[in-house]
Structures are given as structure tokens and as C-alpha cells.
């Protein structure tokens, strides 16, 4: 075939698209050598590199998928923990509110008890003061009544026992009158 091409090229005049025969022969031989070297040496190395890249890419994709699944799992765990933490915080807040309400109720009860003690102590003090004032008033009124009676009767009522009886009788009569008017 090459011989036919060379003969055709020699018969025809020089075609600018077709190289001369010896050049065509040398070019074909050079191409065959380069192709053979490429096929035997370079092509296996290129295929090896491409296969390694493909394997690395597939491994990377598989690793990315694995990491995506793992990340999704971690995200779900995080969401579960977050929900649990929110639930726990709500429970603690509720407990604190309940404890606060119980503490307020306890403090109110304690305040009420203390108020009752103070009121009772006040009433006892008022009663004691009233009795003391009544006793002091009774003595003062008795003394004044005795002096007045002594001046009216014209005789001294210095006898203490008699004085006490007169004073008690007089005050009892006053109390009876006061109760009758109520």
C-alpha cells in the first residue's frame, strides 16, 4: 500500500496536501515507533494512574458517604441530647417554681404563726396592763373614796381592813351598774 502511494505520488505532480513519499514513509515509521512506545510504556502508566485516581475518587466518595451517615448520626444524637437537656431544664424550672411556691407558703405560715404569737403576746400584755391599771385605779379610787367618805362622815376611815371592804363594795357596785347599762 505504501508502494502504491509512493507511485501515485510520483506520477502526479506534487500535491501540497500529500507529503512526498520518503517523508510519508519516515513519518509512518516514526508514528509506529511512538505508538508502540506509547502503547507499551506510557499507556499502562496512564491507565494505572487513572485507575488509582478512580479508586481514590470512589474511596473518597464512599468515605464521604460514610462520614455523611456518621455526621447525620451525630446530628441526631445532638438533637436528642438537646431535646433531653431542654426537657431536663423545663423539669428543673418546674421543680424550682414548686419549691419557691412551697417556700413562700412556708414563710407565710411562719409569718402567720409569728403574727399570732405577737398578737397573743400583745393581748396578754394589754390584759396585764389593764389589770395593773385597774388595780392602780382601784387603789387610787379607793384612797380618794376613803378620804371623801372620811370627810363626809367626819370620822377617819384609817382602818385598812374596813377601808378595803368599803372600796371593794363601792367598786363592785360601780361595775354592776356599768354592766347593767351595757
Short mmCIF file of C-alpha atoms in Angstrom, two decimals:
data_model
loop_
_atom_site.label_atom_id
_atom_site.label_comp_id
_atom_site.label_asym_id
_atom_site.label_seq_id
_atom_site.Cartn_x
_atom_site.Cartn_y
_atom_site.Cartn_z
CA UNK A 1 0.00 0.00 0.00
CA UNK A 2 2.75 2.36 0.77
CA UNK A 3 4.36 1.49 -2.55
CA UNK A 4 1.13 2.38 -4.36
CA UNK A 5 1.00 5.68 -2.58
CA UNK A 6 4.59 6.41 -3.45
CA UNK A 7 3.98 5.51 -7.09
CA UNK A 8 0.85 7.64 -7.23
CA UNK A 9 2.71 10.50 -5.71
CA UNK A 10 5.49 10.18 -8.27
CA UNK A 11 3.11 10.06 -11.21
CA UNK A 12 1.13 13.02 -10.19
CA UNK A 13 2.55 16.32 -9.72
CA UNK A 14 3.29 17.45 -6.31
CA UNK A 15 0.04 17.81 -4.27
CA UNK A 16 0.53 20.26 -1.36
CA UNK A 17 -1.72 18.18 0.88
CA UNK A 18 0.21 14.99 0.27
CA UNK A 19 3.79 14.86 1.53
CA UNK A 20 6.50 13.33 -0.64
CA UNK A 21 6.90 9.53 -0.45
CA UNK A 22 10.07 9.28 1.63
CA UNK A 23 8.64 11.73 4.17
CA UNK A 24 5.47 9.76 4.33
CA UNK A 25 7.41 6.58 4.93
CA UNK A 26 9.62 8.09 7.64
CA UNK A 27 6.55 9.70 9.27
CA UNK A 28 4.67 6.41 9.27
CA UNK A 29 7.62 4.55 10.81
CA UNK A 30 8.11 7.29 13.44
CA UNK A 31 4.40 7.21 14.22
CA UNK A 32 4.53 3.40 14.61
CA UNK A 33 7.52 3.67 16.99
CA UNK A 34 5.89 6.40 19.06
CA UNK A 35 2.60 4.48 19.09
CA UNK A 36 4.39 1.27 20.16
CA UNK A 37 6.27 3.07 22.97
CA UNK A 38 3.09 4.83 24.00
CA UNK A 39 1.16 1.57 23.93
CA UNK A 40 3.80 -0.48 25.83
CA UNK A 41 5.19 2.05 28.29
CA UNK A 42 3.03 5.14 28.64
CA UNK A 43 -0.45 3.70 28.27
CA UNK A 44 -0.08 1.21 31.19
CA UNK A 45 1.27 4.03 33.41
CA UNK A 46 -1.57 6.33 32.36
CA UNK A 47 -4.12 3.56 32.93
CA UNK A 48 -2.52 2.82 36.30
CA UNK A 49 -2.69 6.48 37.33
CA UNK A 50 -6.26 6.77 36.06
CA UNK A 51 -7.23 3.59 37.93
CA UNK A 52 -5.60 4.93 41.13
CA UNK A 53 -7.46 8.21 40.70
CA UNK A 54 -10.72 6.40 40.06
CA UNK A 55 -10.14 4.22 43.12
CA UNK A 56 -9.22 7.27 45.22
CA UNK A 57 -12.28 9.16 44.00
CA UNK A 58 -14.56 6.16 44.62
CA UNK A 59 -12.92 5.68 48.06
CA UNK A 60 -13.36 9.40 48.73
CA UNK A 61 -17.00 9.20 47.72
CA UNK A 62 -17.51 6.13 49.90
CA UNK A 63 -15.68 7.85 52.74
CA UNK A 64 -17.76 10.97 52.21
CA UNK A 65 -20.93 8.87 52.28
CA UNK A 66 -19.72 7.14 55.45
CA UNK A 67 -18.87 10.49 57.01
CA UNK A 68 -22.23 11.88 55.91
CA UNK A 69 -24.03 8.96 57.58
CA UNK A 70 -21.85 9.38 60.66
CA UNK A 71 -22.46 13.13 60.70
CA UNK A 72 -26.20 12.51 60.38
CA UNK A 73 -25.98 10.06 63.28
CA UNK A 74 -24.05 12.59 65.38
CA UNK A 75 -26.59 15.27 64.44
CA UNK A 76 -29.45 13.02 65.54
CA UNK A 77 -27.65 12.28 68.81
CA UNK A 78 -27.05 16.00 69.31
CA UNK A 79 -30.71 16.77 68.65
CA UNK A 80 -31.76 14.03 71.07
CA UNK A 81 -29.38 15.35 73.73
CA UNK A 82 -30.59 18.89 73.11
CA UNK A 83 -34.21 17.81 73.46
CA UNK A 84 -33.33 15.89 76.62
CA UNK A 85 -31.46 18.91 78.01
CA UNK A 86 -34.45 21.15 77.25
CA UNK A 87 -36.75 18.66 78.95
CA UNK A 88 -34.42 18.49 81.95
CA UNK A 89 -34.23 22.30 82.11
CA UNK A 90 -38.02 22.54 81.99
CA UNK A 91 -38.27 19.93 84.76
CA UNK A 92 -35.72 21.77 86.89
CA UNK A 93 -37.51 25.06 86.28
CA UNK A 94 -40.81 23.45 87.31
CA UNK A 95 -39.20 21.98 90.44
CA UNK A 96 -37.72 25.37 91.31
CA UNK A 97 -41.11 27.02 90.88
CA UNK A 98 -42.72 24.37 93.07
CA UNK A 99 -40.01 24.72 95.70
CA UNK A 100 -40.36 28.50 95.53
CA UNK A 101 -44.12 28.25 95.99
CA UNK A 102 -43.66 25.81 98.88
CA UNK A 103 -41.06 28.11 100.44
CA UNK A 104 -43.38 31.09 100.06
CA UNK A 105 -46.25 29.13 101.61
CA UNK A 106 -43.97 28.00 104.44
CA UNK A 107 -42.77 31.55 105.02
CA UNK A 108 -46.37 32.81 105.00
CA UNK A 109 -47.35 30.15 107.53
CA UNK A 110 -44.33 31.07 109.67
CA UNK A 111 -45.23 34.75 109.37
CA UNK A 112 -48.84 33.96 110.29
CA UNK A 113 -47.66 31.96 113.29
CA UNK A 114 -45.34 34.74 114.40
CA UNK A 115 -48.13 37.28 113.89
CA UNK A 116 -50.44 35.16 116.01
CA UNK A 117 -47.75 34.91 118.71
CA UNK A 118 -47.23 38.67 118.61
CA UNK A 119 -50.99 39.32 118.72
CA UNK A 120 -51.39 36.83 121.59
CA UNK A 121 -48.45 38.38 123.42
CA UNK A 122 -49.94 41.83 122.74
CA UNK A 123 -53.32 40.77 124.07
CA UNK A 124 -51.65 39.26 127.15
CA UNK A 125 -49.65 42.44 127.63
CA UNK A 126 -52.78 44.58 127.17
CA UNK A 127 -54.63 42.37 129.65
CA UNK A 128 -51.75 42.62 132.13
CA UNK A 129 -51.60 46.39 131.61
CA UNK A 130 -55.39 46.62 132.01
CA UNK A 131 -55.25 44.61 135.23
CA UNK A 132 -52.36 46.71 136.51
CA UNK A 133 -54.18 49.92 135.54
CA UNK A 134 -57.41 48.57 137.10
CA UNK A 135 -55.56 47.70 140.28
CA UNK A 136 -53.80 51.08 140.38
CA UNK A 137 -57.09 52.81 139.58
CA UNK A 138 -58.86 50.76 142.25
CA UNK A 139 -56.26 51.80 144.80
CA UNK A 140 -56.39 55.44 143.73
CA UNK A 141 -60.19 55.50 143.62
CA UNK A 142 -60.28 53.67 146.96
CA UNK A 143 -57.93 56.14 148.53
CA UNK A 144 -59.90 59.08 147.14
CA UNK A 145 -63.22 57.49 148.15
CA UNK A 146 -61.92 56.82 151.66
CA UNK A 147 -60.73 60.36 152.04
CA UNK A 148 -64.00 61.70 150.66
CA UNK A 149 -66.06 59.35 152.84
CA UNK A 150 -63.94 60.32 155.83
CA UNK A 151 -64.62 63.96 155.15
CA UNK A 152 -68.34 63.32 154.64
CA UNK A 153 -68.77 61.08 157.66
CA UNK A 154 -66.45 63.15 159.74
CA UNK A 155 -64.56 60.24 161.07
CA UNK A 156 -61.33 58.74 159.89
CA UNK A 157 -61.52 55.54 157.98
CA UNK A 158 -57.91 54.64 158.52
CA UNK A 159 -58.57 51.05 159.39
CA UNK A 160 -57.13 49.20 156.44
CA UNK A 161 -59.48 46.21 156.58
CA UNK A 162 -62.52 48.42 156.75
CA UNK A 163 -61.13 50.60 154.03
CA UNK A 164 -60.64 47.60 151.73
CA UNK A 165 -64.16 46.35 152.32
CA UNK A 166 -65.69 49.75 151.62
CA UNK A 167 -63.61 50.21 148.49
CA UNK A 168 -64.38 46.74 147.17
CA UNK A 169 -68.10 47.13 147.82
CA UNK A 170 -68.10 50.56 146.15
CA UNK A 171 -66.21 49.34 143.07
CA UNK A 172 -68.36 46.22 142.78
CA UNK A 173 -71.47 48.39 142.78
CA UNK A 174 -69.93 50.58 140.06
CA UNK A 175 -69.09 47.53 137.95
CA UNK A 176 -72.62 46.16 138.34
CA UNK A 177 -74.09 49.48 137.22
CA UNK A 178 -71.71 49.61 134.25
CA UNK A 179 -72.66 46.06 133.21
CA UNK A 180 -76.35 46.81 133.61
CA UNK A 181 -76.09 49.77 131.23
CA UNK A 182 -74.41 47.77 128.54
#
